[in-house]
PDB file of C-alpha atoms in Angstrom:
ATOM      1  CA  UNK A   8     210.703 127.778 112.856  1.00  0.00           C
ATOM      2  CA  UNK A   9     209.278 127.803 109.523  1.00  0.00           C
ATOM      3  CA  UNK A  10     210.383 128.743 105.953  1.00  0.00           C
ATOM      4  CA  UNK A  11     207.457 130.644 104.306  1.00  0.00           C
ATOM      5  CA  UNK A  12     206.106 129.164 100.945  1.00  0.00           C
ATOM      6  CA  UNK A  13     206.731 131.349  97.763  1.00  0.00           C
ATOM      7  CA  UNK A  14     204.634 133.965  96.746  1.00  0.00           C
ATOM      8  CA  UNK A  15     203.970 133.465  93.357  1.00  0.00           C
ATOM      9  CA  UNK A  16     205.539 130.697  90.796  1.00  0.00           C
ATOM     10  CA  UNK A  17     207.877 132.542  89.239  1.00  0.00           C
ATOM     11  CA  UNK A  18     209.368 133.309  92.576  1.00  0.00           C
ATOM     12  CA  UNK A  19     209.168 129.492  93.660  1.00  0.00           C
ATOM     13  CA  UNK A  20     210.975 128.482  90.231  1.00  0.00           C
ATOM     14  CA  UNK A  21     213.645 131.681  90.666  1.00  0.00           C
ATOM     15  CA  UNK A  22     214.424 130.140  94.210  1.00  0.00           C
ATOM     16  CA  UNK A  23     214.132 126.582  93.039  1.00  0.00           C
ATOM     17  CA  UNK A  24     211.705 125.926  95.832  1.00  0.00           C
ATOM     18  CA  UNK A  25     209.892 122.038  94.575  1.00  0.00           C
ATOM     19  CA  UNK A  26     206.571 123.438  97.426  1.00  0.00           C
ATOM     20  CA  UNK A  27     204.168 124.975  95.217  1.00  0.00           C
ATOM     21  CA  UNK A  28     203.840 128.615  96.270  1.00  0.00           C
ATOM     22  CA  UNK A  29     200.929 130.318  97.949  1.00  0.00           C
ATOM     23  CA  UNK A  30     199.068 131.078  94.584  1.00  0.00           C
ATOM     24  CA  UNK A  31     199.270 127.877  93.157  1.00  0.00           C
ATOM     25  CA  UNK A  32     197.242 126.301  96.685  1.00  0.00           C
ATOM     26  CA  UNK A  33     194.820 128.755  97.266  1.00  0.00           C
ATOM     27  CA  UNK A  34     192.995 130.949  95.113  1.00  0.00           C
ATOM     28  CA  UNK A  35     192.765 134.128  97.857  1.00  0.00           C
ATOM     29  CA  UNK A  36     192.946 134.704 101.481  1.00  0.00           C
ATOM     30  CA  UNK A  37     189.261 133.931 101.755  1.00  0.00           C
ATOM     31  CA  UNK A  38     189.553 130.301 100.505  1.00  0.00           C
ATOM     32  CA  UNK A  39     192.973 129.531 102.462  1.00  0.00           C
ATOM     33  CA  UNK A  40     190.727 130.543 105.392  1.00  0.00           C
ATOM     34  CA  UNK A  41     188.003 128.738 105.027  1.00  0.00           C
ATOM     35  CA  UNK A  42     190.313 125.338 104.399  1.00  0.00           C
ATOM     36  CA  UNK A  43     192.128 126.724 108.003  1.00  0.00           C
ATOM     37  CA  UNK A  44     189.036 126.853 109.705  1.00  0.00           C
ATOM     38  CA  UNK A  45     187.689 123.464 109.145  1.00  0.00           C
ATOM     39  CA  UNK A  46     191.131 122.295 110.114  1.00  0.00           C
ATOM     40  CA  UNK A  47     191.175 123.825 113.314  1.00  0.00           C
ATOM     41  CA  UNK A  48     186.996 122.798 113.730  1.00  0.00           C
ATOM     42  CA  UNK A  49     188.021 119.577 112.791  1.00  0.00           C
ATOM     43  CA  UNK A  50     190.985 119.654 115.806  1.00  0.00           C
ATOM     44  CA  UNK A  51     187.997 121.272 118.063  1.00  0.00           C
ATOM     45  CA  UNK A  52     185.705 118.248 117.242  1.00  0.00           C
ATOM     46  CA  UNK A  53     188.579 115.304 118.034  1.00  0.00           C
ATOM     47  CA  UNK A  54     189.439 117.327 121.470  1.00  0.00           C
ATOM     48  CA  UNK A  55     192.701 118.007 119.892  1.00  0.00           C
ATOM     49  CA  UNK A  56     192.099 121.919 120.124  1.00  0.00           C
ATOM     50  CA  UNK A  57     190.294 124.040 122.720  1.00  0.00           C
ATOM     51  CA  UNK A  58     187.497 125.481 120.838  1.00  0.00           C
ATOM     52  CA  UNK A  59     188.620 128.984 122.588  1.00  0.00           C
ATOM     53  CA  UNK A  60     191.439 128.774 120.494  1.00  0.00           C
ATOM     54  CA  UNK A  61     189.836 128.719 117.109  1.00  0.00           C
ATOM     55  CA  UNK A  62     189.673 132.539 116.943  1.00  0.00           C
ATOM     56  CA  UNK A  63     193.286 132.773 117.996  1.00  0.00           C
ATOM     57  CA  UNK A  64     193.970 130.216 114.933  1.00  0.00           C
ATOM     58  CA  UNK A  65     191.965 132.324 112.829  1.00  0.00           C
ATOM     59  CA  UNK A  66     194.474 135.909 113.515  1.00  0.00           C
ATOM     60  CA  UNK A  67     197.571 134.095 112.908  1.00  0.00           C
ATOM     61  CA  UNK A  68     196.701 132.455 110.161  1.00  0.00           C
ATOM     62  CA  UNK A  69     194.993 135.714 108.440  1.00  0.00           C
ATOM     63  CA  UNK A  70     198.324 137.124 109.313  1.00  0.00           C
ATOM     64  CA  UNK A  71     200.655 134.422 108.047  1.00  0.00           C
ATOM     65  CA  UNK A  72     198.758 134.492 104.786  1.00  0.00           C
ATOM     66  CA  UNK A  73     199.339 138.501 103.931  1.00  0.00           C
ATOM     67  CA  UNK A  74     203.239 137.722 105.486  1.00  0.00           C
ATOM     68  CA  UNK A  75     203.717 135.494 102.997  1.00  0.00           C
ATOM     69  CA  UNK A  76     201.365 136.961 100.117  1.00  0.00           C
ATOM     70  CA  UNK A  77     203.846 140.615 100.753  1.00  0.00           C
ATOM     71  CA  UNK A  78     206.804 139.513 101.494  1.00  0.00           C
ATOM     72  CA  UNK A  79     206.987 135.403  99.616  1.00  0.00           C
ATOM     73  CA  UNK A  80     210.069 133.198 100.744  1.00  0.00           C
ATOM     74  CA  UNK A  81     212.827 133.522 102.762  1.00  0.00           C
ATOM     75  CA  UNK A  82     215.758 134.879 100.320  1.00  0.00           C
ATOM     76  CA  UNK A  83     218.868 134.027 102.798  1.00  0.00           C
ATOM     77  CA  UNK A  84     219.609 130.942 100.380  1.00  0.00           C
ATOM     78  CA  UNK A  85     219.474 130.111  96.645  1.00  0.00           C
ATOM     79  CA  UNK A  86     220.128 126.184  98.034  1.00  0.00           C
ATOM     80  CA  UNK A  87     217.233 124.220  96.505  1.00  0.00           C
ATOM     81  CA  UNK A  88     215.043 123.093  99.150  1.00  0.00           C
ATOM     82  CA  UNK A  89     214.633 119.701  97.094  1.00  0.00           C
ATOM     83  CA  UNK A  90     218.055 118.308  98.275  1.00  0.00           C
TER      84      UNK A  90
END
């Protein structure tokens, strides 16, 4: 499971969410995915990761990324997540 990082600020600060949301850590899609791929190259190169995965790695994360970016976080609580 995983709760989804705010969209924007304004969202984060609405929700009272203390991550910094998906605009404030990367500048686009292209830039979160180029800081995911040497990640997952960097997994590849300590034999953590199969290198047949990388591609996988790359899809969900592409997808994650426009989940987030369209939809921002999950709205089923107001609690603040600092607590």
């Amino acid at each position: 499971a995983w709760l989804p990082f705010c969209s924007t600020e304004k969202e984060r600060k609405k929700f009272k969410d203390s991550r910094r949301s998906l605009e404030e850590r990367y500048v686009n899609a292209e830039f979160y995915l180029a800081q995911l791929r040497k990640a997952a190259e960097d997994l590849v190169s300590k034999g953590i990761m199969f290198e047949e995965d990388l591609e996988l790695v790359m899809d969900q994360g592409a997808a994650m990324y426009e989940f987030v970016k369209e939809n921002g976080c999950w709205k089923g609580s107001t609690t603040n997540l600092t607590e």
